[in-house]
Structures are given as structure tokens and as C-alpha cells.
């Protein structure tokens, strides 16, 4: 039996895909079906993309709610565009090809799916069953030995703050006093906005006011303590009403490094249900990155920026990794930007005073022309608006992920929260891949030094030694190499040997180097 429905039509333009994702997300969250929101949004995004981008027609999206499932139908006006049958999995195309990925995702994530044709429309639909949980169980995890449990202080403080309908603090418990240093009488009646360090757009409200109006919200931000420093917190907000119908928001907050106390698992299956044999058990990381995930760091970073760009319907995206001392960020992947100029460029983590000068907190810039140089990486690229979020592992900054658009006013706090959620999903995988790359480079460096020592020790001939030096360098370390020798301390370096991986370029390179001063 259908208990609720919601419908919307989207025009055949690229922006419609992002709007359709928001429509489905808002609808299912309003129905209280947060367990299946991610899968539904991913599938809707692919199917609407097929309709408005590939088929080039408007898309009608219909959400149907029943007691035990949700069915979402996406219709376009191109009935002659053929869809392969469910049984013929091999004919659905490559997962890397835009045309076939949506159907493969339906087959992987949906409980049921299918295609219906009429003389004027084609309708692709999918159904997601609601998870059934034993009475009294919301989520559960396995028993773990003590050394694998999350680390917390001797006493974990959970601040409980109640916010009234106008955003003012109406209740402030003792743990909030201990965490932030304010007595209850000093903050009661004041807006939470005054204390929150929140990603926001310059010239507009701080954005936490909008989050407090949502029925439920969970994530990270900062609270300015009485000592003046920003304390990173992890928060869970729940919108409630009293017996008179007056709404308010209850906020539970812990230190960000103790987020395990409040953080809801990305998938809420109980141990009885979350078995490896389930065909629809999906890793949230793979939903964002795609399956199979790239097994090399560069591939993973490139896939990440491409999916982040698509998720926010941006024109460009970039990902930077932090140096070991966390003082600089190095560009490692980008899309929609001049990669040859941007790759391995470095920017400081703390570029200036205030929140916008720090990569440690999310930020949204409405129009970069208003604040020239606010994001140096985007100077001269034509990008006008940008949202950036940090990648953190156990509270330590490991990178930054950003999405930019050529038009102003494209991004708001909602996109910042969504991008931060995605960044939280992939941060650990990126850090693991980075550490793996460093270990491979270390081993490769040691192997190279051993091989070089053996080769150079095997000859005393001058010309052969020079040739070996160049041959060890090209192409292992570089595209070309020039070896200079010095007869004595007072003599100028002399060009003795030149090697290029393309033999036809050696003579030209030697002629060019002979015309310029030696290093």
C-alpha cells in the first residue's frame, strides 16, 4: 500500500541532476528513511543523468513510500532509447562508461528494479527495502578487545544544549560548562551563532541557524571557548516539540576526537544482518568512489576529485595532501584546472588570520572576485565560487578537498556539509594509500642506491662511469639527464654526457645545453 508520494520534474540541463539529488534526499529524510538515503541518491543521480544529459529530455521523478519499502521512478521522453534486460548483465556496459553505470548500480544496490515503456515515455524504477531490526536494537557492533576500542579521556563530557525556536540557548548543562568554560547564566538567551565556528558564506548568516531547523543533523564544527580558542566538536542535533507544540533543538556535543560516543555508523545493520553473504551490503566508501576502488594513490585521488565534482555539479575540483609537518598542502589531483601548472603546487595550511585563512575548517566562498586571492590555487582559472573541506584522520589534518564553479553563488552550507561527509568517508583510505606510496618510494630508493653502488663499483673507466650515471637516471628518475664534470676547483663545469629517453632528441638537447651557462 502506498502511504505517501512526492513528485518533481527536472529540465534537460546539467544543473537538474544536483537538484534531483536534493529532492530525493529531502523527501526520504522527511519520511525518516535515513538508512537508505545514500543508495537512493546515488541511483537517482545516475538515472536522472541518463535522462537529462544523455537522452536530452526532461526527467520526471516520483518517490513512493510504503510500509516496508521505497520505490523511485525516473521517466524521460525518449522511449526508443533501449535499456538492456536485467538478466543480461554482460550487456550493461562498462562501469567507466556513462551510459551503463546507472543500470549496474541498480543491479548492485536496489532490492528490485526494472524498465517500463509507453509510446511516449521510458521509466526506469528501483525499489529499496527498509531494513528490519529486532525490537530494541538500532545498531550494534562486535565485541572488541580493549586495545582496539576508541581512546577517550578518563571522563567523557557530553554537552547538552537546547536551542529555542529563534536560535537562542535555553539550556546548558554542567558538561557544557566544563567543555567550553561558560557558566549557564552567561550564555542562556544568547544565539548559538555567537559561539559556533561554522562554514559560511561571507556576508550571509553563519549557517548553523539553517542546520538547527532540520529535523536531524550530525557532523563537525567548532565552538569558541571562554579562553578564545575554537574547540572542534562532533555534534548530534534533534529537532523536538513540547506538549504545547513549541519546537526546539537538542544538541549533544563531544570533543571531535571523542566522536565515537555520538557518531552514527554509516550503515545501521545489526550483526545478524550485516553478513558478507548479503548481496546488497555496500561499503559507503565504494558508493562514493565506485567499485572497484583504484589501488594506487594517484588513481584514488583522481577518482575522488571527479566524484566530488559530480556530486556538487561543479566545474572543477582539487585535492591537496598535507606535508608531514602540516604546514603546507600540496596539490596532488585536480579536474577542470590546468593540471600541468597546478600539480605539486604548494599552499600554506594557515594562509592568513581567521577561519577563511585556515584549511583546518570547512569554508564556502560565494564570489572569489569579492575577496581576490582568497583561494590562490584558483587565481586566473575563471572560477567564481568554491567550497573546501579538510580531510582529517584521528583529528590530524591530512589534506583538503575542494569543488569550484565558474558562476558565483553556487555553493552554500548544505554543499559544505555534504562534501565534508564525503571527505570523512575517504580520508582514511587516502591516508592509507599515501603511507603505502611512501613505503614503496622508500624501498625503491634503497633498491636504486644499492643498484647504483654495484654498477659504479664495477668500472674505473671514466667515460663508462658517466654513461652509467646517466643511464641509471633515465628513465627511472627523469626524462633526460646531463652530466657535467670539473677538471679542478677553478675550472668551469664541462658538459660531458647527455641522455634522453627519446634517442632522436639527444643531439638537439646537447646543442641546446651547450648554448646556455652550466649549472
Short mmCIF file of C-alpha atoms in Angstrom, two decimals:
data_model
loop_
_atom_site.label_atom_id
_atom_site.label_comp_id
_atom_site.label_asym_id
_atom_site.label_seq_id
_atom_site.Cartn_x
_atom_site.Cartn_y
_atom_site.Cartn_z
CA UNK A 1 0.00 0.00 0.00
CA UNK A 2 1.32 3.46 -0.96
CA UNK A 3 1.33 5.69 2.14
CA UNK A 4 2.97 8.82 0.69
CA UNK A 5 4.22 10.19 -2.63
CA UNK A 6 6.32 13.10 -3.85
CA UNK A 7 6.95 14.11 -7.46
CA UNK A 8 9.00 16.69 -9.35
CA UNK A 9 10.01 17.42 -12.94
CA UNK A 10 13.51 18.49 -13.93
CA UNK A 11 14.51 20.29 -17.12
CA UNK A 12 17.13 18.81 -19.51
CA UNK A 13 20.08 20.82 -18.16
CA UNK A 14 23.10 19.68 -16.20
CA UNK A 15 22.10 21.51 -13.04
CA UNK A 16 18.96 19.39 -12.82
CA UNK A 17 20.97 16.38 -11.67
CA UNK A 18 22.06 18.12 -8.45
CA UNK A 19 18.52 19.45 -7.90
CA UNK A 20 17.07 15.95 -8.30
CA UNK A 21 19.55 14.56 -5.78
CA UNK A 22 18.50 17.20 -3.26
CA UNK A 23 14.81 16.50 -3.91
CA UNK A 24 15.17 12.77 -3.22
CA UNK A 25 17.42 13.34 -0.19
CA UNK A 26 15.00 15.84 1.37
CA UNK A 27 11.99 13.63 0.65
CA UNK A 28 13.44 10.47 2.22
CA UNK A 29 14.86 12.31 5.21
CA UNK A 30 11.45 13.87 5.74
CA UNK A 31 9.94 10.40 5.74
CA UNK A 32 12.55 9.26 8.29
CA UNK A 33 14.25 6.79 5.92
CA UNK A 34 17.84 7.89 6.55
CA UNK A 35 19.11 4.29 6.24
CA UNK A 36 18.52 4.22 2.50
CA UNK A 37 19.10 7.88 1.60
CA UNK A 38 22.65 7.37 0.26
CA UNK A 39 21.73 4.47 -2.04
CA UNK A 40 18.63 6.27 -3.29
CA UNK A 41 20.53 9.47 -4.06
CA UNK A 42 23.29 7.61 -5.92
CA UNK A 43 20.80 5.73 -8.09
CA UNK A 44 18.64 8.79 -8.74
CA UNK A 45 21.71 10.78 -9.77
CA UNK A 46 22.72 8.21 -12.37
CA UNK A 47 19.21 7.76 -13.79
CA UNK A 48 18.46 11.49 -14.00
CA UNK A 49 21.86 11.99 -15.67
CA UNK A 50 20.86 9.41 -18.28
CA UNK A 51 17.61 11.29 -18.89
CA UNK A 52 18.64 14.95 -18.94
CA UNK A 53 22.22 14.62 -20.23
CA UNK A 54 22.33 11.54 -22.44
CA UNK A 55 18.72 11.30 -23.63
CA UNK A 56 18.37 15.08 -23.61
CA UNK A 57 14.81 15.20 -22.27
CA UNK A 58 13.10 16.39 -19.10
CA UNK A 59 13.02 13.88 -16.24
CA UNK A 60 10.04 13.13 -14.00
CA UNK A 61 10.99 11.77 -10.57
CA UNK A 62 8.35 10.08 -8.41
CA UNK A 63 9.02 8.84 -4.86
CA UNK A 64 6.54 6.32 -3.44
CA UNK A 65 6.52 5.24 0.20
CA UNK A 66 5.05 2.02 1.54
CA UNK A 67 5.23 0.32 4.93
CA UNK A 68 8.35 -1.69 4.12
CA UNK A 69 9.99 -0.11 1.04
CA UNK A 70 10.53 2.98 -1.08
CA UNK A 71 10.11 2.97 -4.84
CA UNK A 72 11.60 5.73 -7.01
CA UNK A 73 10.65 6.12 -10.66
CA UNK A 74 12.61 8.21 -13.19
CA UNK A 75 10.86 8.82 -16.51
CA UNK A 76 12.15 10.51 -19.65
CA UNK A 77 10.56 11.35 -23.01
CA UNK A 78 12.79 9.12 -25.12
CA UNK A 79 11.10 5.70 -25.25
CA UNK A 80 13.12 4.40 -28.19
CA UNK A 81 16.37 4.54 -26.26
CA UNK A 82 16.87 0.88 -25.45
CA UNK A 83 17.63 -0.41 -21.94
CA UNK A 84 19.16 -3.89 -21.58
CA UNK A 85 17.23 -6.57 -19.70
CA UNK A 86 18.09 -7.22 -16.07
CA UNK A 87 19.18 -10.75 -16.85
CA UNK A 88 21.78 -9.71 -19.43
CA UNK A 89 24.36 -8.27 -17.04
CA UNK A 90 27.13 -8.53 -19.56
CA UNK A 91 25.34 -6.16 -21.94
CA UNK A 92 25.03 -3.33 -19.42
CA UNK A 93 28.34 -1.85 -20.45
CA UNK A 94 31.49 -0.85 -18.67
CA UNK A 95 31.25 0.77 -15.23
CA UNK A 96 33.57 3.50 -16.51
CA UNK A 97 31.20 4.35 -19.39
CA UNK A 98 28.49 6.89 -18.51
CA UNK A 99 25.72 5.04 -20.32
CA UNK A 100 25.88 1.76 -18.41
CA UNK A 101 26.87 2.68 -14.90
CA UNK A 102 23.37 3.62 -13.69
CA UNK A 103 21.96 0.21 -14.57
CA UNK A 104 24.89 -1.60 -12.97
CA UNK A 105 24.33 0.39 -9.80
CA UNK A 106 20.62 -0.51 -9.85
CA UNK A 107 21.54 -4.16 -10.11
CA UNK A 108 24.07 -3.83 -7.26
CA UNK A 109 22.17 -1.62 -4.80
CA UNK A 110 18.45 -1.97 -5.39
CA UNK A 111 16.26 -4.72 -3.99
CA UNK A 112 14.30 -4.72 -7.26
CA UNK A 113 14.47 -2.63 -10.41
CA UNK A 114 13.06 -2.58 -13.89
CA UNK A 115 12.10 -0.64 -17.01
CA UNK A 116 8.60 0.19 -18.28
CA UNK A 117 7.84 1.58 -21.74
CA UNK A 118 4.91 3.59 -23.08
CA UNK A 119 4.52 5.15 -26.55
CA UNK A 120 5.82 8.49 -25.17
CA UNK A 121 7.92 7.63 -22.11
CA UNK A 122 10.55 5.30 -20.75
CA UNK A 123 10.50 4.71 -16.99
CA UNK A 124 13.37 3.20 -15.01
CA UNK A 125 12.41 2.37 -11.44
CA UNK A 126 14.09 0.85 -8.42
CA UNK A 127 12.91 -0.30 -5.01
CA UNK A 128 14.85 -0.21 -1.76
CA UNK A 129 13.51 -2.28 1.11
CA UNK A 130 13.65 -0.75 4.57
CA UNK A 131 15.98 -2.64 6.92
CA UNK A 132 14.23 -4.73 9.56
CA UNK A 133 15.70 -4.55 13.03
CA UNK A 134 14.95 -6.59 16.14
CA UNK A 135 12.93 -4.74 18.75
CA UNK A 136 15.17 -2.53 20.88
CA UNK A 137 18.17 -2.64 18.54
CA UNK A 138 19.14 0.40 16.47
CA UNK A 139 22.74 -0.51 15.72
CA UNK A 140 25.22 -2.97 17.17
CA UNK A 141 28.87 -3.81 16.72
CA UNK A 142 31.03 -6.81 17.53
CA UNK A 143 32.82 -7.33 20.84
CA UNK A 144 36.35 -5.92 20.62
CA UNK A 145 39.49 -6.35 22.73
CA UNK A 146 40.34 -3.33 24.87
CA UNK A 147 43.30 -2.25 22.72
CA UNK A 148 41.01 -1.75 19.69
CA UNK A 149 38.47 0.45 21.46
CA UNK A 150 38.40 4.24 20.77
CA UNK A 151 40.56 6.33 23.08
CA UNK A 152 38.81 8.87 25.33
CA UNK A 153 39.67 10.93 28.38
CA UNK A 154 39.06 9.43 31.82
CA UNK A 155 35.73 11.20 31.87
CA UNK A 156 33.89 11.82 28.63
CA UNK A 157 31.88 15.03 28.77
CA UNK A 158 28.71 15.25 26.67
CA UNK A 159 27.46 18.81 26.43
CA UNK A 160 23.67 19.02 26.21
CA UNK A 161 22.47 22.33 24.81
CA UNK A 162 18.86 23.19 24.00
CA UNK A 163 18.11 25.87 21.41
CA UNK A 164 14.72 27.59 21.20
CA UNK A 165 12.77 28.43 18.06
CA UNK A 166 14.71 31.68 17.46
CA UNK A 167 18.14 30.01 17.84
CA UNK A 168 18.88 31.17 21.38
CA UNK A 169 20.36 28.90 24.07
CA UNK A 170 17.68 27.87 26.57
CA UNK A 171 19.55 25.09 28.44
CA UNK A 172 23.26 24.48 29.11
CA UNK A 173 24.37 21.54 31.25
CA UNK A 174 27.39 21.11 33.52
CA UNK A 175 29.41 19.22 30.90
CA UNK A 176 28.94 22.18 28.54
CA UNK A 177 30.36 24.43 31.25
CA UNK A 178 33.38 22.12 31.65
CA UNK A 179 33.99 21.79 27.91
CA UNK A 180 33.63 25.43 26.87
CA UNK A 181 34.25 27.38 30.07
CA UNK A 182 30.99 29.35 30.15
CA UNK A 183 28.59 29.22 33.07
CA UNK A 184 24.97 28.59 32.11
CA UNK A 185 23.82 32.06 33.20
CA UNK A 186 26.38 33.69 30.91
CA UNK A 187 25.14 32.03 27.71
CA UNK A 188 21.41 31.43 28.30
CA UNK A 189 19.42 33.64 25.95
CA UNK A 190 22.33 34.21 23.57
CA UNK A 191 22.29 32.86 19.97
CA UNK A 192 24.36 29.74 19.40
CA UNK A 193 25.61 31.62 16.33
CA UNK A 194 27.75 33.76 18.65
CA UNK A 195 29.74 30.71 19.78
CA UNK A 196 29.78 28.49 16.68
CA UNK A 197 32.69 28.44 14.22
CA UNK A 198 30.77 27.23 11.21
CA UNK A 199 31.44 27.06 7.42
CA UNK A 200 29.60 30.04 5.99
CA UNK A 201 29.48 32.39 3.05
CA UNK A 202 30.84 35.93 3.58
CA UNK A 203 28.08 38.50 4.02
CA UNK A 204 25.39 35.99 4.97
CA UNK A 205 24.27 34.26 8.16
CA UNK A 206 26.64 31.80 9.78
CA UNK A 207 24.64 28.83 8.55
CA UNK A 208 24.17 26.97 11.80
CA UNK A 209 20.71 28.54 12.03
CA UNK A 210 19.64 26.54 8.96
CA UNK A 211 21.07 23.30 10.40
CA UNK A 212 19.16 23.86 13.66
CA UNK A 213 15.91 23.93 11.67
CA UNK A 214 16.48 20.45 10.24
CA UNK A 215 14.70 17.51 11.88
CA UNK A 216 18.06 15.80 12.49
CA UNK A 217 21.66 16.76 11.81
CA UNK A 218 25.04 15.22 12.67
CA UNK A 219 28.55 16.40 11.96
CA UNK A 220 31.54 18.54 12.97
CA UNK A 221 32.06 22.22 13.65
CA UNK A 222 33.75 24.37 16.30
CA UNK A 223 32.71 26.16 19.50
CA UNK A 224 34.61 29.24 20.65
CA UNK A 225 35.51 28.63 24.29
CA UNK A 226 35.80 31.20 27.07
CA UNK A 227 39.60 31.19 26.55
CA UNK A 228 39.12 32.44 22.97
CA UNK A 229 40.24 29.27 21.18
CA UNK A 230 37.99 27.23 18.90
CA UNK A 231 37.25 23.75 20.25
CA UNK A 232 36.46 21.22 17.48
CA UNK A 233 33.31 19.28 18.40
CA UNK A 234 31.23 16.48 16.98
CA UNK A 235 27.51 17.15 17.35
CA UNK A 236 24.16 15.40 17.01
CA UNK A 237 21.11 17.66 16.68
CA UNK A 238 17.49 16.55 17.08
CA UNK A 239 14.50 18.83 16.46
CA UNK A 240 11.71 18.23 19.02
CA UNK A 241 8.49 19.91 20.21
CA UNK A 242 6.95 20.21 23.65
CA UNK A 243 3.38 19.36 24.64
CA UNK A 244 2.26 22.82 23.52
CA UNK A 245 3.73 22.31 20.08
CA UNK A 246 6.69 24.68 20.61
CA UNK A 247 9.74 23.47 18.61
CA UNK A 248 13.32 23.46 19.86
CA UNK A 249 16.57 21.68 19.02
CA UNK A 250 18.51 19.46 21.39
CA UNK A 251 22.24 19.44 20.65
CA UNK A 252 24.62 16.79 22.04
CA UNK A 253 28.30 17.71 21.66
CA UNK A 254 31.58 15.95 22.46
CA UNK A 255 35.18 16.77 21.60
CA UNK A 256 35.84 15.88 17.97
CA UNK A 257 38.44 13.25 18.91
CA UNK A 258 35.75 11.53 21.02
CA UNK A 259 33.19 11.47 18.22
CA UNK A 260 32.72 7.71 18.58
CA UNK A 261 30.42 8.48 21.52
CA UNK A 262 27.84 10.13 19.23
CA UNK A 263 28.71 9.20 15.67
CA UNK A 264 26.09 7.12 13.91
CA UNK A 265 27.52 4.25 11.83
CA UNK A 266 27.21 4.88 8.10
CA UNK A 267 25.29 1.68 7.78
CA UNK A 268 22.99 0.73 10.63
CA UNK A 269 22.76 -3.01 10.14
CA UNK A 270 22.83 -5.30 13.15
CA UNK A 271 25.38 -8.12 13.34
CA UNK A 272 22.69 -10.63 12.41
CA UNK A 273 22.07 -8.75 9.16
CA UNK A 274 25.49 -7.41 8.25
CA UNK A 275 26.99 -10.57 6.86
CA UNK A 276 29.42 -10.86 3.99
CA UNK A 277 26.96 -13.05 2.15
CA UNK A 278 24.42 -10.25 1.70
CA UNK A 279 24.37 -9.29 -1.98
CA UNK A 280 23.29 -5.71 -1.25
CA UNK A 281 25.70 -5.00 1.64
CA UNK A 282 27.53 -1.96 0.25
CA UNK A 283 30.56 -0.15 1.61
CA UNK A 284 29.73 3.59 1.80
CA UNK A 285 33.27 4.38 0.63
CA UNK A 286 32.69 2.37 -2.54
CA UNK A 287 29.36 4.15 -3.14
CA UNK A 288 31.27 7.43 -3.36
CA UNK A 289 34.46 6.23 -5.06
CA UNK A 290 32.95 3.43 -7.14
CA UNK A 291 33.83 -0.23 -7.20
CA UNK A 292 36.45 -1.45 -7.63
CA UNK A 293 38.33 1.39 -5.95
CA UNK A 294 41.68 2.32 -7.56
CA UNK A 295 44.57 0.51 -5.87
CA UNK A 296 47.11 3.32 -6.39
CA UNK A 297 47.22 6.72 -4.69
CA UNK A 298 47.10 8.84 -7.85
CA UNK A 299 44.17 6.84 -9.20
CA UNK A 300 42.30 7.11 -5.91
CA UNK A 301 42.87 10.88 -5.69
CA UNK A 302 41.81 11.43 -9.29
CA UNK A 303 38.63 9.37 -8.83
CA UNK A 304 37.90 11.33 -5.65
CA UNK A 305 38.06 14.76 -7.30
CA UNK A 306 35.97 13.59 -10.23
CA UNK A 307 33.25 12.19 -7.95
CA UNK A 308 33.34 15.30 -5.72
CA UNK A 309 32.91 17.50 -8.81
CA UNK A 310 29.97 15.41 -10.00
CA UNK A 311 28.39 15.25 -6.54
CA UNK A 312 28.20 19.05 -6.29
CA UNK A 313 27.77 19.59 -10.04
CA UNK A 314 30.92 21.73 -10.14
CA UNK A 315 33.18 22.83 -12.97
CA UNK A 316 36.42 21.90 -11.20
CA UNK A 317 37.68 20.05 -8.16
CA UNK A 318 41.03 19.63 -6.47
CA UNK A 319 42.61 17.62 -3.68
CA UNK A 320 45.69 18.59 -1.69
CA UNK A 321 47.71 16.45 0.73
CA UNK A 322 49.40 17.86 3.83
CA UNK A 323 53.14 17.72 4.33
CA UNK A 324 54.45 15.76 7.31
CA UNK A 325 54.67 18.88 9.48
CA UNK A 326 51.13 20.00 8.46
CA UNK A 327 52.39 23.46 7.47
CA UNK A 328 51.77 23.15 3.72
CA UNK A 329 49.35 21.46 1.36
CA UNK A 330 50.49 20.02 -1.97
CA UNK A 331 48.18 19.70 -4.96
CA UNK A 332 48.01 16.04 -5.94
CA UNK A 333 44.90 15.76 -8.13
CA UNK A 334 42.57 18.09 -9.98
CA UNK A 335 39.93 18.16 -12.68
CA UNK A 336 38.82 21.18 -14.67
CA UNK A 337 42.05 23.05 -13.80
CA UNK A 338 45.33 23.38 -15.74
CA UNK A 339 46.90 20.29 -14.21
CA UNK A 340 50.36 20.86 -15.66
CA UNK A 341 50.64 24.14 -13.73
CA UNK A 342 48.76 23.08 -10.60
CA UNK A 343 50.15 19.63 -9.88
CA UNK A 344 52.53 19.59 -6.89
CA UNK A 345 51.99 23.31 -6.28
CA UNK A 346 52.11 24.10 -2.57
CA UNK A 347 49.99 26.41 -0.42
CA UNK A 348 50.28 27.13 3.32
CA UNK A 349 47.80 25.48 5.69
CA UNK A 350 47.40 28.74 7.60
CA UNK A 351 47.27 31.32 4.82
CA UNK A 352 46.02 34.20 6.97
CA UNK A 353 44.11 35.22 10.09
CA UNK A 354 40.61 33.93 10.78
CA UNK A 355 38.73 30.86 9.67
CA UNK A 356 39.00 31.56 5.96
CA UNK A 357 42.77 31.54 6.16
CA UNK A 358 42.89 28.02 7.60
CA UNK A 359 42.50 24.73 5.76
CA UNK A 360 41.56 23.01 9.02
CA UNK A 361 37.90 24.07 8.83
CA UNK A 362 35.32 23.95 6.02
CA UNK A 363 34.80 27.18 4.09
CA UNK A 364 32.39 28.44 1.43
CA UNK A 365 33.26 31.39 -0.80
CA UNK A 366 30.26 32.87 -2.58
CA UNK A 367 32.24 35.01 -5.03
CA UNK A 368 36.03 34.96 -5.30
CA UNK A 369 36.04 38.31 -7.11
CA UNK A 370 34.87 39.95 -3.89
CA UNK A 371 37.89 38.62 -1.98
CA UNK A 372 40.71 38.39 -4.57
CA UNK A 373 43.36 35.83 -3.70
CA UNK A 374 41.20 34.08 -1.11
CA UNK A 375 41.99 30.75 -2.80
CA UNK A 376 45.36 31.27 -4.55
CA UNK A 377 45.12 27.94 -6.30
CA UNK A 378 42.19 29.25 -8.36
CA UNK A 379 43.75 32.57 -9.40
CA UNK A 380 43.37 33.08 -13.14
CA UNK A 381 41.22 29.96 -13.64
CA UNK A 382 37.87 31.73 -14.07
CA UNK A 383 36.34 30.05 -11.02
CA UNK A 384 33.99 32.29 -9.02
CA UNK A 385 32.62 30.18 -6.14
CA UNK A 386 34.26 27.39 -4.15
CA UNK A 387 33.68 25.12 -1.18
CA UNK A 388 36.60 23.46 0.62
CA UNK A 389 36.66 20.92 3.46
CA UNK A 390 39.50 19.30 5.41
CA UNK A 391 40.49 15.64 5.34
CA UNK A 392 41.31 14.51 8.86
CA UNK A 393 42.41 11.21 10.36
CA UNK A 394 42.16 10.92 14.15
CA UNK A 395 41.97 14.70 14.42
CA UNK A 396 45.13 15.26 12.35
CA UNK A 397 44.91 17.29 9.12
CA UNK A 398 45.91 15.08 6.18
CA UNK A 399 44.54 17.04 3.23
CA UNK A 400 41.91 19.32 1.75
CA UNK A 401 39.19 18.70 -0.84
CA UNK A 402 37.59 21.50 -2.85
CA UNK A 403 34.95 21.95 -5.54
CA UNK A 404 34.67 25.14 -7.61
CA UNK A 405 32.26 26.62 -10.15
CA UNK A 406 32.56 29.30 -12.81
CA UNK A 407 29.39 31.06 -11.64
CA UNK A 408 29.00 32.89 -8.30
CA UNK A 409 26.57 31.91 -5.52
CA UNK A 410 26.74 28.23 -6.47
CA UNK A 411 27.51 26.77 -3.03
CA UNK A 412 26.04 27.07 0.44
CA UNK A 413 26.36 25.40 3.83
CA UNK A 414 24.39 22.39 2.60
CA UNK A 415 27.02 21.60 -0.04
CA UNK A 416 29.77 22.13 2.54
CA UNK A 417 28.17 19.58 4.86
CA UNK A 418 27.72 17.06 2.04
CA UNK A 419 31.29 17.48 0.86
CA UNK A 420 32.58 17.17 4.43
CA UNK A 421 30.61 13.94 4.82
CA UNK A 422 32.25 12.59 1.67
CA UNK A 423 35.68 13.76 2.85
CA UNK A 424 35.21 11.97 6.15
CA UNK A 425 34.45 8.78 4.22
CA UNK A 426 37.57 8.80 2.09
CA UNK A 427 40.13 10.42 4.43
CA UNK A 428 41.35 7.17 5.99
CA UNK A 429 41.61 5.40 2.61
CA UNK A 430 43.60 8.32 1.16
CA UNK A 431 45.97 8.38 4.14
CA UNK A 432 46.48 4.61 3.94
CA UNK A 433 47.26 4.85 0.23
CA UNK A 434 49.64 7.76 0.86
CA UNK A 435 51.54 5.82 3.52
CA UNK A 436 51.70 2.85 1.16
CA UNK A 437 53.15 5.07 -1.55
CA UNK A 438 55.78 6.47 0.83
CA UNK A 439 56.80 2.94 1.82
CA UNK A 440 57.12 1.90 -1.85
CA UNK A 441 59.19 5.01 -2.58
CA UNK A 442 61.43 4.29 0.40
CA UNK A 443 62.01 0.72 -0.73
CA UNK A 444 62.51 1.86 -4.32
CA UNK A 445 65.04 4.46 -3.19
CA UNK A 446 67.02 1.87 -1.24
CA UNK A 447 66.94 -0.55 -4.19
CA UNK A 448 68.08 2.22 -6.53
CA UNK A 449 71.02 3.14 -4.28
CA UNK A 450 72.10 -0.49 -3.97
CA UNK A 451 71.92 -0.99 -7.73
CA UNK A 452 73.77 2.26 -8.40
CA UNK A 453 76.55 1.33 -5.97
CA UNK A 454 77.01 -2.08 -7.57
CA UNK A 455 77.14 -0.68 -11.10
CA UNK A 456 79.52 2.19 -10.36
CA UNK A 457 81.83 -0.04 -8.33
CA UNK A 458 82.22 -2.35 -11.30
CA UNK A 459 84.21 0.03 -13.50
CA UNK A 460 87.04 2.53 -13.24
CA UNK A 461 86.66 3.80 -16.80
CA UNK A 462 85.71 7.49 -16.78
CA UNK A 463 83.51 7.53 -19.88
CA UNK A 464 81.71 4.33 -18.87
CA UNK A 465 81.06 5.74 -15.39
CA UNK A 466 79.49 8.90 -16.86
CA UNK A 467 77.30 6.80 -19.17
CA UNK A 468 76.19 4.58 -16.29
CA UNK A 469 75.25 7.61 -14.18
CA UNK A 470 73.00 8.93 -16.94
CA UNK A 471 71.51 5.53 -17.74
CA UNK A 472 70.57 4.94 -14.11
CA UNK A 473 68.75 8.27 -14.08
CA UNK A 474 66.84 7.96 -17.37
CA UNK A 475 64.02 7.00 -17.36
CA UNK A 476 63.92 5.85 -13.70
CA UNK A 477 64.14 9.35 -12.25
CA UNK A 478 63.81 11.74 -15.19
CA UNK A 479 63.09 12.14 -18.88
CA UNK A 480 66.60 13.37 -19.64
CA UNK A 481 69.92 13.85 -17.89
CA UNK A 482 73.06 15.92 -18.41
CA UNK A 483 76.35 15.08 -16.67
CA UNK A 484 78.89 17.86 -16.12
CA UNK A 485 82.49 17.32 -15.00
CA UNK A 486 85.00 19.69 -13.42
CA UNK A 487 88.73 19.38 -14.14
CA UNK A 488 89.71 21.29 -11.00
CA UNK A 489 88.21 23.67 -8.46
CA UNK A 490 88.87 26.77 -10.58
CA UNK A 491 87.56 25.33 -13.85
CA UNK A 492 84.05 25.79 -15.24
CA UNK A 493 81.76 22.71 -15.37
CA UNK A 494 82.03 20.97 -18.74
CA UNK A 495 79.13 19.16 -20.45
CA UNK A 496 80.41 15.57 -20.71
CA UNK A 497 77.39 13.37 -21.35
CA UNK A 498 73.72 13.82 -22.36
CA UNK A 499 70.99 11.20 -22.46
CA UNK A 500 67.29 11.45 -23.35
CA UNK A 501 64.71 8.66 -23.23
CA UNK A 502 63.93 9.58 -26.86
CA UNK A 503 67.22 8.95 -28.66
CA UNK A 504 66.25 11.27 -31.53
CA UNK A 505 66.27 14.23 -29.13
CA UNK A 506 69.75 13.69 -27.68
CA UNK A 507 71.62 15.78 -30.31
CA UNK A 508 69.14 18.65 -30.07
CA UNK A 509 69.28 18.61 -26.28
CA UNK A 510 73.10 18.60 -26.33
CA UNK A 511 73.13 21.56 -28.73
CA UNK A 512 70.70 23.49 -26.55
CA UNK A 513 72.62 22.85 -23.33
CA UNK A 514 75.90 23.88 -24.95
CA UNK A 515 74.44 27.34 -25.62
CA UNK A 516 73.50 28.11 -22.02
CA UNK A 517 75.73 28.56 -18.96
CA UNK A 518 76.42 25.38 -16.99
CA UNK A 519 74.72 24.97 -13.59
#
